[in-house]
Coordinates of C-alpha atoms and ligand atoms in Angstrom, one line a residue:
M24 CA 45.5 -23.9 -28.4
S25 CA 49.1 -24.8 -28.2
H26 CA 50.4 -27.7 -26.1
P27 CA 52.3 -26.9 -23.0
L28 CA 55.2 -28.4 -25.0
A29 CA 57.8 -29.2 -25.0
A30 CA 60.9 -29.6 -23.0
F31 CA 63.2 -31.8 -24.9
V32 CA 63.8 -34.8 -22.6
S33 CA 66.3 -37.1 -24.2
A34 CA 67.6 -38.7 -27.3
A35 CA 68.3 -42.4 -27.7
Y36 CA 70.5 -44.1 -30.3
R37 CA 70.3 -47.4 -28.5
L38 CA 67.5 -49.2 -26.7
E39 CA 69.3 -48.9 -23.4
E40 CA 69.2 -45.1 -23.7
L41 CA 65.4 -44.9 -23.8
P42 CA 63.9 -43.0 -20.9
L43 CA 62.0 -44.9 -18.2
D44 CA 59.1 -46.9 -19.7
R45 CA 56.4 -45.2 -17.6
G46 CA 53.3 -43.2 -18.3
R47 CA 52.1 -42.7 -21.9
E48 CA 53.8 -41.7 -25.1
V49 CA 52.8 -41.4 -28.8
A50 CA 55.4 -41.8 -31.6
F51 CA 55.6 -40.1 -34.9
A52 CA 57.2 -41.9 -37.8
G53 CA 57.6 -41.2 -41.6
R54 CA 59.9 -41.3 -44.6
S55 CA 62.5 -38.6 -44.7
N56 CA 60.9 -35.5 -46.2
A57 CA 57.4 -36.7 -45.8
G58 CA 56.7 -33.7 -43.6
K59 CA 57.0 -35.2 -40.1
S60 CA 58.7 -32.1 -38.5
S61 CA 56.3 -29.8 -40.1
A62 CA 53.3 -31.9 -38.9
I63 CA 54.6 -32.0 -35.4
N64 CA 55.1 -28.2 -35.4
A65 CA 51.6 -27.7 -36.8
L66 CA 50.1 -29.9 -34.2
T67 CA 51.8 -28.0 -31.5
H68 CA 51.0 -24.7 -33.2
R69 CA 54.6 -23.7 -32.8
K70 CA 56.9 -22.6 -35.6
K71 CA 60.0 -23.8 -34.1
L72 CA 59.8 -26.6 -31.6
A73 CA 63.0 -28.1 -30.5
F74 CA 62.9 -30.3 -33.6
V75 CA 66.2 -29.6 -35.2
S76 CA 66.2 -29.4 -38.9
K77 CA 68.3 -32.2 -40.1
T78 CA 70.3 -33.4 -43.0
P79 CA 68.4 -36.3 -44.5
G80 CA 70.1 -39.6 -43.8
R81 CA 72.3 -38.3 -41.0
T82 CA 72.6 -40.6 -38.1
Q83 CA 69.4 -40.0 -36.2
T84 CA 68.1 -40.7 -32.7
I85 CA 64.7 -41.3 -31.2
N86 CA 63.8 -37.9 -29.6
F87 CA 61.6 -37.6 -26.6
F88 CA 59.6 -34.5 -25.7
D89 CA 57.6 -33.9 -22.5
V90 CA 54.0 -32.9 -23.1
G91 CA 52.8 -33.3 -19.5
R92 CA 53.4 -35.4 -16.5
E93 CA 54.7 -38.7 -17.7
R94 CA 53.3 -37.9 -21.2
R95 CA 55.7 -37.8 -24.2
W96 CA 55.7 -37.2 -27.9
V97 CA 58.4 -39.2 -29.6
D98 CA 60.0 -38.3 -32.8
L99 CA 61.3 -41.4 -34.6
P100 CA 64.1 -41.1 -37.2
G101 CA 63.0 -40.7 -40.7
Y102 CA 63.6 -43.6 -43.2
G103 CA 63.7 -44.3 -46.9
Y104 CA 66.5 -41.9 -47.7
A105 CA 68.4 -43.7 -50.5
K106 CA 71.9 -42.6 -49.6
V107 CA 72.0 -44.1 -46.1
A108 CA 74.7 -46.7 -45.6
K109 CA 73.5 -50.3 -45.2
Q110 CA 74.8 -50.5 -41.7
E111 CA 72.8 -47.4 -40.6
R112 CA 69.7 -48.8 -42.2
E113 CA 70.1 -52.1 -40.3
H114 CA 70.7 -50.2 -37.1
W115 CA 67.5 -48.2 -37.8
G116 CA 65.5 -51.4 -38.4
E117 CA 66.7 -53.0 -35.2
L118 CA 66.2 -50.0 -33.0
I119 CA 62.8 -49.0 -34.4
S120 CA 61.3 -52.5 -34.6
A121 CA 62.4 -53.3 -31.0
Y122 CA 61.1 -49.9 -29.8
L123 CA 57.7 -50.4 -31.5
M124 CA 57.2 -54.0 -30.4
S125 CA 58.4 -53.7 -26.8
R126 CA 57.7 -50.2 -25.5
K127 CA 54.9 -50.5 -22.9
S128 CA 54.3 -46.8 -22.5
L129 CA 53.9 -46.3 -26.3
I130 CA 50.2 -46.3 -26.8
G131 CA 49.8 -45.2 -30.4
L132 CA 51.7 -44.5 -33.6
I133 CA 51.2 -41.6 -36.0
L134 CA 52.5 -42.4 -39.4
I135 CA 53.3 -39.4 -41.6
V136 CA 52.8 -40.1 -45.3
D137 CA 53.1 -37.7 -48.2
S138 CA 49.5 -37.6 -49.7
R139 CA 51.0 -37.4 -53.2
R140 CA 53.0 -40.5 -52.7
G141 CA 50.7 -42.7 -50.6
L142 CA 51.7 -45.6 -48.4
T143 CA 55.0 -47.2 -49.5
P144 CA 56.3 -50.7 -48.5
L145 CA 58.6 -49.0 -45.9
D146 CA 55.6 -47.4 -44.2
G147 CA 54.0 -50.9 -44.4
Q148 CA 57.0 -52.3 -42.6
L149 CA 56.3 -50.0 -39.6
I150 CA 52.6 -50.9 -39.6
E151 CA 53.6 -54.6 -39.6
W152 CA 56.0 -54.1 -36.7
F153 CA 53.6 -52.2 -34.6
A154 CA 50.2 -53.6 -35.4
P155 CA 50.6 -57.0 -33.7
T156 CA 50.6 -55.0 -30.4
G157 CA 47.0 -54.3 -31.0
K158 CA 47.6 -50.6 -30.3
P159 CA 46.1 -47.9 -32.6
Q160 CA 47.9 -46.3 -35.5
H161 CA 46.8 -43.3 -37.5
V162 CA 48.1 -42.1 -40.8
L163 CA 48.4 -38.4 -41.6
L164 CA 48.3 -37.9 -45.4
T165 CA 50.2 -34.7 -45.3
K166 CA 50.9 -31.9 -47.9
S167 CA 47.2 -32.3 -48.9
D168 CA 47.3 -28.5 -49.8
K169 CA 49.4 -29.5 -52.8
L170 CA 46.5 -31.6 -54.2
G171 CA 43.2 -30.4 -55.6
Q172 CA 40.1 -31.5 -53.9
R173 CA 39.5 -34.5 -56.1
A174 CA 43.1 -35.7 -55.9
A175 CA 43.1 -35.3 -52.1
A176 CA 39.9 -37.3 -51.8
Q177 CA 41.4 -39.9 -54.1
S178 CA 44.6 -40.0 -52.0
L179 CA 42.4 -40.7 -48.9
R180 CA 40.5 -43.5 -50.7
D181 CA 43.7 -45.0 -52.0
A182 CA 45.2 -45.1 -48.5
E183 CA 42.0 -46.5 -47.0
N184 CA 42.0 -49.2 -49.7
T185 CA 45.6 -50.1 -49.1
L186 CA 44.9 -50.5 -45.4
A187 CA 41.8 -52.5 -46.0
T188 CA 43.4 -54.8 -48.5
Q189 CA 47.1 -55.2 -47.7
Y190 CA 46.8 -54.6 -43.9
S191 CA 43.2 -55.8 -43.3
R192 CA 44.4 -57.9 -40.4
F193 CA 45.2 -54.7 -38.6
P194 CA 41.8 -53.0 -38.2
Q195 CA 43.2 -50.5 -35.7
C196 CA 44.8 -48.4 -38.4
T197 CA 43.0 -45.2 -39.4
V198 CA 43.8 -42.4 -41.9
Q199 CA 43.0 -38.7 -42.5
L200 CA 44.1 -35.9 -44.7
F201 CA 46.5 -33.3 -43.2
S202 CA 48.4 -30.2 -44.1
A203 CA 51.0 -28.3 -42.1
H204 CA 50.6 -25.3 -44.4
N205 CA 46.8 -24.7 -44.2
Y206 CA 46.3 -26.7 -41.0
R207 CA 43.8 -29.0 -42.6
G208 CA 43.1 -31.9 -40.2
V209 CA 45.1 -30.4 -37.3
A210 CA 42.1 -30.3 -35.0
Q211 CA 41.1 -33.9 -35.9
A212 CA 44.6 -35.2 -35.3
N213 CA 45.0 -33.2 -32.0
S214 CA 41.7 -34.6 -30.6
L215 CA 42.9 -38.1 -31.3
L216 CA 46.3 -37.4 -29.7
A217 CA 44.5 -36.0 -26.7
Q218 CA 42.3 -39.1 -26.4
W219 CA 45.4 -41.4 -26.6
L220 CA 47.3 -39.5 -24.0
T221 CA 44.4 -39.2 -21.5
Ligands
GDP306 P1 60.5 -34.5 -42.5 O1 61.8 -34.8 -43.1 O2 59.6 -35.6 -42.6 O3 60.6 -34.0 -41.1 O4 59.9 -33.3 -43.4 P2 59.8 -31.7 -43.2 O5 58.7 -31.4 -42.2 O6 61.1 -31.2 -43.0 O7 59.2 -31.3 -44.6 C1 59.9 -31.6 -45.8 C2 59.5 -30.6 -46.9 O8 58.1 -30.6 -47.2 C3 59.8 -29.1 -46.4 O9 60.2 -28.4 -47.5 C4 58.4 -28.6 -45.9 O10 58.2 -27.2 -46.0 C5 57.5 -29.4 -46.9 N1 56.2 -29.6 -46.2 C6 55.9 -30.3 -45.1 N2 54.6 -30.4 -44.8 C7 54.0 -29.7 -45.8 C8 52.6 -29.4 -46.0 O11 51.7 -29.8 -45.3 N3 52.3 -28.7 -47.2 C9 53.3 -28.3 -48.0 N4 52.9 -27.6 -49.1 N5 54.6 -28.6 -47.8 C10 55.0 -29.2 -46.7

């Protein structure tokens, strides 16, 4: 089933440009190239959502999509691209940390992580910003189709271990395997999203 997505609502480069903080929204974050756009498209069962394909590191905005009445999916700008200017990185940090910490209608965060790479310190930074709100976060270990069964299982265990050891004070963080190519984990992730937005 595809979502009745998705009118593009708005893009924000500054906090003042965010849409009204009403209703419920979920945000998607991840390193550049981790597979965020592909994951969102797989979750909506659409090949080409309004998610523009982008040059990594280009100035990026927070993009809001309507998925129902006062329900939004939020695409956060990717991070971790080495060639981004320091000033842009700082702006990203200020915008994203403020958004994650203060946005009332934001009820959960989906973190997109390449299953071959695992959780990196930058991903941890987002977890650290958001977790004190007490709201749930969920990691999608994507591109799992590129791993064999054993390696995929290992990737899941590694991420669970990292969360249980380095981020043990944030028990509201869960994790699953995912693939935008063979749709592994799409149903699981969608049922979580539906729960969050209901
Ligand atoms: P973003 O920068 O995080 O939005 O990443 P994209 O969704 O643009 O994906 C980056 C690259 O990884 C593209 O070449 C995708 O085709 C590829 N990719 C994304 N998800 C998957 C996946 O689940 N499996 C495989 N095999 N490749 C993927």
